[in-house]
Amino acid sequence: IEEQLSAIRSIKDYQVEKQKKNLSLEELKSKIEKLIDTATDKAKEIKDYFSTYIKDIVRCSGMLNIKRLSTGNIEFQYNTYDDKGNSTYEKDGHTYLKEICACVDLAILSSYSTKSFYKFVLHDGCVDGDDFRIATAYLSLARKLAEEKGLQIILTIIENDVTNDDTSNLFGITSNEIVLELNDNADGSGKLFGFTF
């Protein structure tokens, strides 16, 4: 009987704790809702940056929406449009999706660049396999944001995507822009954080 009573007490304690956590969750949801509702100027600024950046990189119009979910979280939704305002399928392609994600990152960082907020982003393989025009447009934007907004945009690029032979640097990447060339040199100079993968 004592064991059963102890189990019942444990269940009741668990239920009380669960109710407290549910109340905390509801409070957090409410705070997020208020932040989204009151942050219309900031949201508009992020959307404007996104539209500008997507147009600069992929040469089509794009729109970003910030939607509040029933869970209390937010979701970024995006779409691309042609010159007549019709929705297009570019957003569904691998290349465009990579650039759309990069533009969301860059738009948020740009919007908060004058605040105490992150000043860097890592884009892994963002231009790998991309059309030359898209890749160079992205790199131009990254350089511009680094200079004008003080952002540090860290990206990885496969060497074969940068050069078309031993001497031609397609993207004009300078030696001071290269922090590390990954390789298997015996001295370990080409290892990321000193690790062999």
XYZ file of N, CA, C and O in Angstrom:
788
model
N 0.833 -1.203 0.000
C 0.000 0.000 0.000
C 0.868 1.254 0.000
O 0.587 2.228 -0.693
N 1.967 1.204 0.809
C 2.877 2.360 0.860
C 3.505 2.626 -0.508
O 3.664 3.777 -0.912
N 3.855 1.560 -1.204
C 4.420 1.726 -2.551
C 3.409 2.346 -3.492
O 3.739 3.202 -4.310
N 2.151 1.922 -3.402
C 1.110 2.488 -4.246
C 0.881 3.962 -3.927
O 0.730 4.800 -4.813
N 0.857 4.294 -2.609
C 0.699 5.690 -2.199
C 1.867 6.541 -2.702
O 1.690 7.675 -3.155
N 3.069 5.991 -2.627
C 4.258 6.708 -3.121
C 4.159 6.940 -4.621
O 4.480 8.025 -5.113
N 3.674 5.932 -5.351
C 3.511 6.074 -6.803
C 2.464 7.125 -7.121
O 2.631 7.945 -8.038
N 1.377 7.141 -6.354
C 0.323 8.145 -6.564
C 0.866 9.542 -6.297
O 0.598 10.486 -7.039
N 1.653 9.694 -5.203
C 2.245 11.005 -4.902
C 3.177 11.451 -6.021
O 3.196 12.615 -6.409
N 3.952 10.515 -6.558
C 4.870 10.835 -7.664
C 4.100 11.302 -8.894
O 4.492 12.260 -9.559
N 2.980 10.608 -9.157
C 2.152 10.990 -10.314
C 1.565 12.383 -10.102
O 1.562 13.220 -11.000
N 1.085 12.659 -8.869
C 0.523 13.978 -8.573
C 1.595 15.061 -8.696
O 1.345 16.139 -9.238
N 2.790 14.776 -8.176
C 3.902 15.740 -8.284
C 4.227 16.006 -9.753
O 4.467 17.144 -10.158
N 4.231 14.929 -10.535
C 4.496 15.063 -11.968
C 3.432 15.929 -12.637
O 3.733 16.799 -13.450
N 2.159 15.705 -12.279
C 1.071 16.481 -12.870
C 1.176 17.962 -12.492
O 0.936 18.843 -13.323
N 1.519 18.242 -11.239
C 1.696 19.636 -10.802
C 2.830 20.280 -11.582
O 2.720 21.420 -12.057
N 3.944 19.560 -11.717
C 5.094 20.087 -12.471
C 4.740 20.314 -13.933
O 5.123 21.313 -14.538
N 3.960 19.391 -14.495
C 3.533 19.523 -15.887
C 2.654 20.755 -16.068
O 2.802 21.503 -17.044
N 1.749 20.996 -15.124
C 0.888 22.183 -15.195
C 1.718 23.465 -15.137
O 1.457 24.426 -15.861
N 2.721 23.485 -14.264
C 3.596 24.663 -14.153
C 4.316 24.912 -15.477
O 4.421 26.039 -15.950
N 4.825 23.825 -16.080
C 5.551 23.975 -17.350
C 4.620 24.428 -18.460
O 5.001 25.223 -19.315
N 3.392 23.910 -18.455
C 2.411 24.349 -19.455
C 2.102 25.829 -19.311
O 1.970 26.546 -20.297
N 1.983 26.301 -18.049
C 1.746 27.726 -17.812
C 2.937 28.552 -18.303
O 2.763 29.593 -18.932
N 4.140 28.070 -18.020
C 5.346 28.771 -18.491
C 5.380 28.811 -20.012
O 5.731 29.835 -20.604
N 5.009 27.702 -20.646
C 4.979 27.639 -22.100
C 3.977 28.631 -22.669
O 4.266 29.347 -23.634
N 2.810 28.706 -22.066
C 1.791 29.658 -22.521
C 2.272 31.096 -22.360
O 2.026 31.946 -23.203
N 2.962 31.381 -21.256
C 3.508 32.724 -21.044
C 4.533 33.063 -22.126
O 4.543 34.178 -22.661
N 5.391 32.090 -22.439
C 6.401 32.313 -23.484
C 5.741 32.521 -24.843
O 6.156 33.391 -25.608
N 4.707 31.734 -25.146
C 3.976 31.914 -26.404
C 3.397 33.319 -26.482
O 3.466 33.986 -27.517
N 2.819 33.760 -25.366
C 2.220 35.089 -25.319
C 3.274 36.172 -25.536
O 3.048 37.146 -26.267
N 4.451 35.983 -24.928
C 5.539 36.959 -25.114
C 5.987 37.003 -26.569
O 6.230 38.073 -27.120
N 6.116 35.831 -27.188
C 6.521 35.771 -28.596
C 5.485 36.463 -29.466
O 5.823 37.232 -30.370
N 4.212 36.203 -29.189
C 3.140 36.854 -29.958
C 3.223 38.367 -29.841
O 3.116 39.090 -30.831
N 3.437 38.867 -28.613
C 3.547 40.308 -28.403
C 4.754 40.874 -29.139
O 4.682 41.948 -29.735
N 5.880 40.139 -29.078
C 7.089 40.605 -29.782
C 6.853 40.688 -31.284
O 7.263 41.646 -31.940
N 6.178 39.672 -31.824
C 5.900 39.679 -33.269
C 4.948 40.813 -33.614
O 5.140 41.540 -34.586
N 3.904 40.981 -32.786
C 2.915 42.026 -33.064
C 3.495 43.428 -32.948
O 3.119 44.330 -33.686
N 4.411 43.620 -32.005
C 4.976 44.962 -31.799
C 6.217 45.204 -32.645
O 6.700 46.332 -32.694
N 6.726 44.176 -33.277
C 7.970 44.328 -34.048
C 7.683 44.539 -35.527
O 8.451 44.124 -36.378
N 6.586 45.192 -35.835
C 6.218 45.357 -37.241
C 7.262 46.145 -38.015
O 7.543 45.833 -39.162
N 7.855 47.165 -37.405
C 8.887 47.946 -38.105
C 10.115 47.086 -38.389
O 10.677 47.129 -39.480
N 10.528 46.302 -37.393
C 11.697 45.439 -37.563
C 11.402 44.353 -38.598
O 12.226 44.050 -39.450
N 10.205 43.785 -38.525
C 9.822 42.743 -39.492
C 9.803 43.316 -40.905
O 10.271 42.674 -41.846
N 9.281 44.521 -41.054
C 9.245 45.159 -42.370
C 10.658 45.402 -42.881
O 10.951 45.175 -44.058
N 11.537 45.838 -41.993
C 12.927 46.084 -42.389
C 13.591 44.786 -42.857
O 14.271 44.764 -43.888
N 13.382 43.695 -42.113
C 13.950 42.393 -42.503
C 13.398 41.965 -43.862
O 14.141 41.513 -44.734
N 12.094 42.131 -44.055
C 11.471 41.765 -45.334
C 12.033 42.605 -46.480
O 12.271 42.088 -47.583
N 12.244 43.890 -46.229
C 12.807 44.770 -47.265
C 14.224 44.361 -47.636
O 14.581 44.319 -48.817
N 15.034 44.084 -46.614
C 16.402 43.620 -46.887
C 16.361 42.327 -47.705
O 17.095 42.160 -48.682
N 15.497 41.388 -47.291
C 15.387 40.112 -47.991
C 15.048 40.343 -49.464
O 15.690 39.775 -50.352
N 14.043 41.170 -49.718
C 13.624 41.434 -51.106
C 14.761 42.022 -51.933
O 14.964 41.637 -53.086
N 15.505 42.938 -51.331
C 16.635 43.558 -52.028
C 17.717 42.526 -52.326
O 18.231 42.440 -53.443
N 18.067 41.729 -51.310
C 19.159 40.767 -51.463
C 18.807 39.663 -52.457
O 19.648 39.264 -53.265
N 17.579 39.176 -52.419
C 17.194 38.096 -53.336
C 17.187 38.608 -54.769
O 17.594 37.912 -55.702
N 16.776 39.850 -54.949
C 16.779 40.460 -56.288
C 18.223 40.625 -56.781
O 18.526 40.371 -57.945
N 19.127 41.054 -55.883
C 20.538 41.229 -56.233
C 21.184 39.914 -56.655
O 21.990 39.881 -57.585
N 20.826 38.830 -55.975
C 21.528 37.563 -56.206
C 20.906 36.744 -57.332
O 21.602 36.320 -58.249
N 19.601 36.503 -57.274
C 18.996 35.584 -58.250
C 18.172 36.287 -59.320
O 17.570 35.655 -60.170
N 18.134 37.612 -59.260
C 17.497 38.423 -60.307
C 16.000 38.179 -60.448
O 15.440 38.280 -61.522
N 15.342 37.790 -59.350
C 13.886 37.703 -59.385
C 13.356 38.331 -58.104
O 14.094 38.491 -57.133
N 12.103 38.704 -58.118
C 11.512 39.316 -56.930
C 11.201 38.233 -55.913
O 10.802 37.125 -56.263
N 11.392 38.582 -54.660
C 11.099 37.635 -53.597
C 10.408 38.323 -52.447
O 10.592 39.517 -52.221
N 9.592 37.570 -51.740
C 8.879 38.131 -50.601
C 9.001 37.168 -49.432
O 8.891 35.950 -49.592
N 9.245 37.728 -48.261
C 9.387 36.948 -47.038
C 8.239 37.287 -46.108
O 7.902 38.457 -45.926
N 7.623 36.268 -45.531
C 6.577 36.463 -44.528
C 7.002 35.792 -43.238
O 7.626 34.728 -43.260
N 6.660 36.420 -42.137
C 6.940 35.841 -40.827
C 5.598 35.453 -40.231
O 4.747 36.296 -39.976
N 5.405 34.143 -40.042
C 4.105 33.628 -39.597
C 4.225 33.063 -38.186
O 5.186 32.366 -37.869
N 3.264 33.388 -37.364
C 3.216 32.858 -36.005
C 2.452 31.533 -36.032
O 1.324 31.469 -36.513
N 3.053 30.477 -35.501
C 2.415 29.159 -35.469
C 1.647 28.975 -34.165
O 1.904 29.667 -33.175
N 0.741 28.017 -34.145
C -0.061 27.762 -32.941
C 0.811 27.272 -31.782
O 0.431 27.388 -30.621
N 1.982 26.733 -32.095
C 2.896 26.255 -31.049
C 3.598 27.401 -30.338
O 4.257 27.197 -29.330
N 3.469 28.607 -30.888
C 4.160 29.753 -30.309
C 5.434 30.091 -31.052
O 6.006 31.157 -30.863
N 5.901 29.187 -31.873
C 7.098 29.440 -32.665
C 6.757 30.298 -33.876
O 5.594 30.515 -34.184
N 7.811 30.753 -34.561
C 7.585 31.486 -35.794
C 8.159 30.699 -36.960
O 9.041 29.857 -36.782
N 7.634 30.968 -38.123
C 8.086 30.289 -39.337
C 8.280 31.339 -40.419
O 7.458 32.239 -40.568
N 9.390 31.222 -41.121
C 9.641 32.120 -42.237
C 9.106 31.462 -43.502
O 9.444 30.323 -43.807
N 8.258 32.173 -44.228
C 7.735 31.684 -45.499
C 8.199 32.633 -46.594
O 8.313 33.841 -46.360
N 8.466 32.101 -47.761
C 9.011 32.918 -48.840
C 8.380 32.509 -50.153
O 7.841 31.419 -50.294
N 8.459 33.425 -51.104
C 7.965 33.137 -52.444
C 8.774 33.959 -53.433
O 9.362 34.980 -53.063
N 8.809 33.507 -54.673
C 9.478 34.248 -55.742
C 8.453 34.586 -56.817
O 7.483 33.851 -57.016
N 8.699 35.714 -57.498
C 7.732 36.219 -58.468
C 8.427 36.653 -59.750
O 9.580 37.101 -59.727
N 7.706 36.555 -60.861
C 8.226 37.070 -62.126
C 7.887 38.555 -62.242
O 7.312 39.154 -61.326
N 8.219 39.161 -63.393
C 8.000 40.596 -63.601
C 6.525 40.993 -63.553
O 6.195 42.148 -63.286
N 5.633 40.027 -63.819
C 4.200 40.326 -63.823
C 3.544 40.063 -62.466
O 2.343 40.208 -62.320
N 4.345 39.651 -61.488
C 3.809 39.396 -60.154
C 3.273 38.001 -59.951
O 2.659 37.706 -58.923
N 3.515 37.113 -60.920
C 3.060 35.726 -60.792
C 4.071 34.917 -59.979
O 5.281 35.066 -60.159
N 3.554 34.053 -59.124
C 4.416 33.178 -58.332
C 5.189 32.241 -59.261
O 4.639 31.737 -60.233
N 6.480 32.028 -58.967
C 7.314 31.159 -59.803
C 7.781 29.949 -59.001
O 7.591 29.880 -57.787
N 8.429 29.032 -59.699
C 8.897 27.808 -59.065
C 10.373 27.857 -58.704
O 10.922 26.867 -58.216
N 11.042 28.985 -58.911
C 12.455 29.077 -58.588
C 12.727 28.700 -57.135
O 13.727 28.071 -56.822
N 11.810 29.094 -56.259
C 12.002 28.849 -54.826
C 12.111 27.359 -54.504
O 12.627 26.981 -53.459
N 11.622 26.513 -55.404
C 11.649 25.069 -55.168
C 12.949 24.414 -55.628
O 13.211 23.268 -55.289
N 13.768 25.153 -56.379
C 15.024 24.597 -56.878
C 16.112 24.656 -55.818
O 16.117 25.517 -54.938
N 17.064 23.740 -55.902
C 18.138 23.633 -54.904
C 18.965 24.916 -54.819
O 19.221 25.427 -53.738
N 19.378 25.448 -55.968
C 20.201 26.655 -55.980
C 19.465 27.825 -55.356
O 19.994 28.530 -54.496
N 18.245 28.034 -55.768
C 17.493 29.175 -55.252
C 17.198 29.010 -53.764
O 17.226 29.981 -53.010
N 16.917 27.795 -53.329
C 16.635 27.563 -51.920
C 17.851 27.906 -51.064
O 17.721 28.517 -50.004
N 19.047 27.527 -51.537
C 20.272 27.892 -50.807
C 20.393 29.400 -50.677
O 20.685 29.922 -49.603
N 20.167 30.093 -51.779
C 20.316 31.551 -51.773
C 19.209 32.226 -50.968
O 19.435 33.246 -50.312
N 18.009 31.668 -51.005
C 16.913 32.213 -50.200
C 17.260 32.103 -48.716
O 17.099 33.056 -47.953
N 17.766 30.950 -48.298
C 18.161 30.775 -46.898
C 19.264 31.753 -46.522
O 19.235 32.358 -45.441
N 20.239 31.921 -47.410
C 21.332 32.871 -47.154
C 20.786 34.285 -47.027
O 21.203 35.055 -46.155
N 19.831 34.639 -47.876
C 19.250 35.990 -47.841
C 18.463 36.238 -46.562
O 18.457 37.359 -46.041
N 17.796 35.208 -46.039
C 17.092 35.356 -44.762
C 18.113 35.664 -43.666
O 17.942 36.605 -42.881
N 19.201 34.883 -43.621
C 20.261 35.135 -42.640
C 20.794 36.555 -42.753
O 20.908 37.282 -41.762
N 21.146 36.944 -43.967
C 21.758 38.254 -44.187
C 20.785 39.390 -43.887
O 21.185 40.443 -43.379
N 19.505 39.179 -44.175
C 18.496 40.212 -43.888
C 18.354 40.425 -42.382
O 18.287 41.566 -41.907
N 18.316 39.339 -41.622
C 18.189 39.454 -40.163
C 19.428 40.130 -39.586
O 19.328 41.059 -38.775
N 20.620 39.683 -40.008
C 21.847 40.284 -39.496
C 21.956 41.756 -39.882
O 22.415 42.583 -39.087
N 21.551 42.092 -41.095
C 21.598 43.490 -41.536
C 20.675 44.355 -40.692
O 21.021 45.473 -40.308
N 19.491 43.835 -40.418
C 18.511 44.593 -39.652
C 18.998 44.870 -38.229
O 18.714 45.918 -37.662
N 19.728 43.927 -37.668
C 20.207 44.082 -36.290
C 21.673 44.519 -36.216
O 22.267 44.491 -35.143
N 22.255 44.925 -37.330
C 23.690 45.225 -37.367
C 24.104 46.369 -36.453
O 25.253 46.442 -36.042
N 23.191 47.258 -36.119
C 23.524 48.369 -35.218
C 23.194 48.045 -33.769
O 23.407 48.866 -32.881
N 22.669 46.866 -33.516
C 22.294 46.443 -32.160
C 23.327 45.457 -31.622
O 24.206 45.002 -32.343
N 23.183 45.121 -30.357
C 24.024 44.094 -29.751
C 23.460 42.739 -30.187
O 22.563 42.185 -29.555
N 23.953 42.253 -31.302
C 23.437 41.034 -31.919
C 24.585 40.361 -32.651
O 25.663 40.934 -32.811
N 24.370 39.159 -33.105
C 25.404 38.441 -33.843
C 25.881 39.267 -35.028
O 25.088 39.911 -35.703
N 27.190 39.204 -35.281
C 27.759 39.948 -36.398
C 28.372 38.997 -37.431
O 29.120 39.410 -38.293
N 28.075 37.706 -37.308
C 28.660 36.751 -38.247
C 27.653 35.678 -38.618
O 26.674 35.456 -37.917
N 27.933 35.039 -39.746
C 27.128 33.908 -40.189
C 28.041 32.962 -40.959
O 29.010 33.400 -41.588
N 27.758 31.677 -40.894
C 28.519 30.667 -41.642
C 27.605 30.073 -42.695
O 26.539 29.533 -42.373
N 28.001 30.223 -43.956
C 27.266 29.614 -45.065
C 28.157 28.536 -45.674
O 29.125 28.834 -46.361
N 27.807 27.300 -45.419
C 28.594 26.161 -45.880
C 28.120 25.743 -47.270
O 26.996 25.287 -47.440
N 28.980 25.921 -48.251
C 28.671 25.481 -49.612
C 27.586 26.290 -50.289
O 26.903 25.791 -51.182
N 27.432 27.533 -49.898
C 26.327 28.354 -50.414
C 26.414 28.589 -51.923
O 25.400 28.731 -52.584
N 27.618 28.638 -52.476
C 27.750 28.875 -53.915
C 28.239 27.641 -54.667
O 28.450 27.705 -55.876
N 28.390 26.516 -53.975
C 28.878 25.297 -54.628
C 27.932 24.876 -55.749
O 26.740 24.683 -55.534
N 28.477 24.757 -56.940
C 27.714 24.297 -58.086
C 26.753 25.318 -58.664
O 25.983 25.006 -59.566
N 26.781 26.541 -58.142
C 25.855 27.567 -58.631
C 26.314 28.150 -59.962
O 27.490 28.102 -60.309
N 25.363 28.707 -60.668
C 25.649 29.480 -61.863
C 26.642 30.586 -61.505
O 26.549 31.199 -60.439
N 27.576 30.857 -62.393
C 28.619 31.857 -62.151
C 28.027 33.199 -61.750
O 28.494 33.856 -60.817
N 26.960 33.623 -62.408
C 26.359 34.935 -62.109
C 25.775 34.977 -60.701
O 25.905 35.978 -59.989
N 25.136 33.898 -60.282
C 24.552 33.850 -58.939
C 25.648 33.852 -57.891
O 25.582 34.583 -56.895
N 26.684 33.035 -58.103
C 27.786 32.960 -57.147
C 28.497 34.301 -57.005
O 28.783 34.744 -55.892
N 28.786 34.958 -58.129
C 29.479 36.256 -58.043
C 28.585 37.320 -57.418
O 29.066 38.183 -56.677
N 27.289 37.263 -57.659
C 26.366 38.224 -57.041
C 26.324 38.025 -55.528
O 26.322 38.990 -54.761
N 26.298 36.770 -55.090
C 26.316 36.483 -53.650
C 27.603 37.006 -53.017
O 27.578 37.652 -51.967
N 28.738 36.711 -53.650
C 30.019 37.156 -53.102
C 30.124 38.681 -53.084
O 30.668 39.266 -52.142
N 29.595 39.333 -54.091
C 29.579 40.807 -54.104
C 28.757 41.345 -52.942
O 29.160 42.307 -52.280
N 27.606 40.726 -52.706
C 26.763 41.148 -51.592
C 27.473 40.905 -50.263
O 27.451 41.761 -49.369
N 28.131 39.751 -50.121
C 28.855 39.439 -48.883
C 29.949 40.479 -48.624
O 30.099 40.962 -47.496
N 30.682 40.838 -49.649
C 31.735 41.858 -49.498
C 31.140 43.211 -49.104
O 31.670 43.917 -48.254
N 30.034 43.555 -49.747
C 29.372 44.840 -49.465
C 28.891 44.894 -48.014
O 29.097 45.895 -47.321
N 28.256 43.817 -47.530
C 27.751 43.795 -46.160
C 28.883 43.770 -45.139
O 28.754 44.334 -44.052
N 29.985 43.137 -45.491
C 31.149 43.142 -44.601
C 31.680 44.566 -44.448
O 32.001 45.012 -43.341
N 31.737 45.277 -45.551
C 32.278 46.644 -45.532
C 31.299 47.639 -44.903
O 31.669 48.434 -44.039
N 30.039 47.605 -45.331
C 29.072 48.616 -44.897
C 28.460 48.348 -43.527
O 28.154 49.278 -42.792
N 28.266 47.071 -43.177
C 27.562 46.760 -41.931
C 28.436 46.047 -40.918
O 27.985 45.715 -39.821
N 29.695 45.793 -41.274
C 30.613 45.154 -40.341
C 30.306 43.690 -40.074
O 30.705 43.142 -39.051
N 29.601 43.040 -41.000
C 29.270 41.632 -40.818
C 30.424 40.750 -41.277
O 31.128 41.076 -42.223
N 30.601 39.649 -40.587
C 31.604 38.672 -40.991
C 30.854 37.482 -41.582
O 30.138 36.774 -40.879
N 31.008 37.295 -42.871
C 30.309 36.211 -43.562
C 31.341 35.141 -43.890
O 32.217 35.330 -44.735
N 31.238 34.043 -43.183
C 32.179 32.933 -43.324
C 31.544 31.938 -44.281
O 30.409 31.514 -44.079
N 32.270 31.576 -45.329
C 31.705 30.608 -46.260
C 32.748 29.621 -46.720
O 33.940 29.913 -46.727
N 32.265 28.447 -47.055
C 33.133 27.425 -47.599
C 32.847 27.319 -49.091
O 31.707 27.422 -49.523
N 33.915 27.144 -49.854
C 33.785 27.021 -51.305
C 34.705 25.898 -51.765
O 35.859 25.811 -51.335
N 34.231 25.071 -52.651
C 35.061 24.026 -53.244
C 35.958 24.682 -54.293
O 35.490 25.454 -55.130
N 37.241 24.375 -54.236
C 38.221 25.031 -55.103
C 37.866 24.923 -56.584
O 38.017 25.878 -57.345
N 37.348 23.781 -56.995
C 37.000 23.606 -58.406
C 35.870 24.533 -58.846
O 35.703 24.803 -60.023
N 35.071 25.000 -57.890
C 34.008 25.947 -58.225
C 34.534 27.375 -58.335
O 33.849 28.256 -58.838
N 35.745 27.593 -57.831
C 36.337 28.934 -57.841
C 37.233 29.139 -59.050
O 37.348 30.240 -59.568
N 37.876 28.089 -59.491
C 38.825 28.212 -60.601
C 38.424 27.301 -61.749
O 37.857 26.238 -61.547
N 38.747 27.748 -62.969
C 38.477 26.873 -64.108
C 39.777 26.294 -64.685
O 39.760 25.525 -65.591
N 40.903 26.713 -64.147
C 42.203 26.087 -64.427
C 43.140 26.516 -63.303
O 42.715 27.074 -62.308
N 44.432 26.288 -63.451
C 45.372 26.595 -62.364
C 45.562 28.082 -62.115
O 46.031 28.481 -61.059
N 45.202 28.924 -63.052
C 45.517 30.348 -62.907
C 44.303 31.262 -62.844
O 44.411 32.393 -62.406
N 43.164 30.809 -63.271
C 42.008 31.697 -63.375
C 41.138 31.629 -62.122
O 40.572 30.601 -61.802
N 41.057 32.743 -61.412
C 40.232 32.844 -60.216
C 38.910 33.478 -60.632
O 38.816 34.678 -60.825
N 37.884 32.661 -60.775
C 36.618 33.127 -61.327
C 35.936 34.207 -60.492
O 35.296 35.091 -61.018
N 36.054 34.127 -59.184
C 35.312 35.036 -58.323
C 36.155 36.202 -57.813
O 35.672 37.007 -57.028
N 37.400 36.275 -58.213
C 38.251 37.374 -57.767
C 38.538 37.330 -56.278
O 38.737 38.366 -55.639
N 38.568 36.146 -55.708
C 38.834 36.003 -54.276
C 40.315 36.297 -54.034
O 41.188 35.737 -54.685
N 40.578 37.187 -53.100
C 41.955 37.583 -52.803
C 42.510 36.735 -51.663
O 41.759 36.142 -50.890
N 43.830 36.723 -51.536
C 44.472 35.901 -50.508
C 44.086 36.355 -49.100
O 44.008 35.541 -48.183
N 43.815 37.662 -48.920
C 43.434 38.104 -47.574
C 41.988 37.734 -47.233
O 41.578 37.863 -46.079
N 41.225 37.265 -48.201
C 39.865 36.799 -47.933
C 39.839 35.312 -47.568
O 38.849 34.820 -47.037
N 40.930 34.605 -47.831
C 41.009 33.167 -47.541
C 41.636 32.972 -46.171
O 42.786 33.342 -45.937
N 40.872 32.390 -45.264
C 41.372 32.155 -43.918
C 42.078 30.809 -43.835
O 43.107 30.671 -43.200
N 41.513 29.806 -44.508
C 42.083 28.473 -44.434
C 41.735 27.686 -45.688
O 40.592 27.718 -46.145
N 42.733 27.014 -46.243
C 42.509 26.070 -47.338
C 42.615 24.679 -46.737
O 43.658 24.291 -46.230
N 41.508 23.951 -46.770
C 41.501 22.605 -46.196
C 42.245 21.643 -47.118
O 42.022 21.611 -48.321
N 43.154 20.885 -46.528
C 43.917 19.883 -47.268
C 44.452 18.850 -46.290
O 44.250 18.965 -45.082
N 45.144 17.857 -46.817
C 45.698 16.784 -45.976
C 47.209 16.888 -45.836
O 47.906 15.872 -45.742
N 47.745 18.097 -45.812
C 49.191 18.268 -45.654
C 49.667 17.628 -44.352
O 48.972 17.674 -43.334
N 50.860 17.064 -44.405
C 51.417 16.369 -43.243
C 51.607 17.286 -42.042
O 51.517 16.850 -40.891
N 51.855 18.573 -42.294
C 52.079 19.498 -41.176
C 50.792 19.903 -40.463
O 50.832 20.601 -39.445
N 49.651 19.492 -40.990
C 48.373 19.785 -40.348
C 47.851 21.184 -40.581
O 46.840 21.581 -40.010
N 48.520 21.954 -41.448
C 48.122 23.346 -41.678
C 46.768 23.473 -42.369
O 46.145 24.524 -42.291
N 46.304 22.425 -43.004
C 45.036 22.495 -43.717
C 43.892 21.817 -43.004
O 42.878 21.473 -43.603
N 44.049 21.603 -41.697
C 43.005 20.921 -40.927
C 42.100 21.943 -40.264
O 42.564 22.939 -39.702
N 40.812 21.678 -40.310
C 39.830 22.539 -39.669
C 39.836 22.256 -38.171
O 39.569 21.142 -37.758
N 40.196 23.234 -37.366
C 40.297 23.098 -35.918
C 41.239 21.964 -35.510
O 41.093 21.387 -34.438
N 42.185 21.631 -36.379
C 43.172 20.616 -36.073
C 42.685 19.184 -36.185
O 43.387 18.248 -35.836
N 41.476 18.969 -36.717
C 40.919 17.629 -36.810
C 41.064 17.062 -38.219
O 40.952 17.782 -39.196
N 41.282 15.763 -38.291
C 41.250 15.044 -39.551
C 39.889 14.384 -39.662
O 39.424 13.732 -38.737
N 39.233 14.585 -40.811
C 37.896 14.036 -40.969
C 37.950 12.816 -41.876
O 38.702 12.737 -42.784
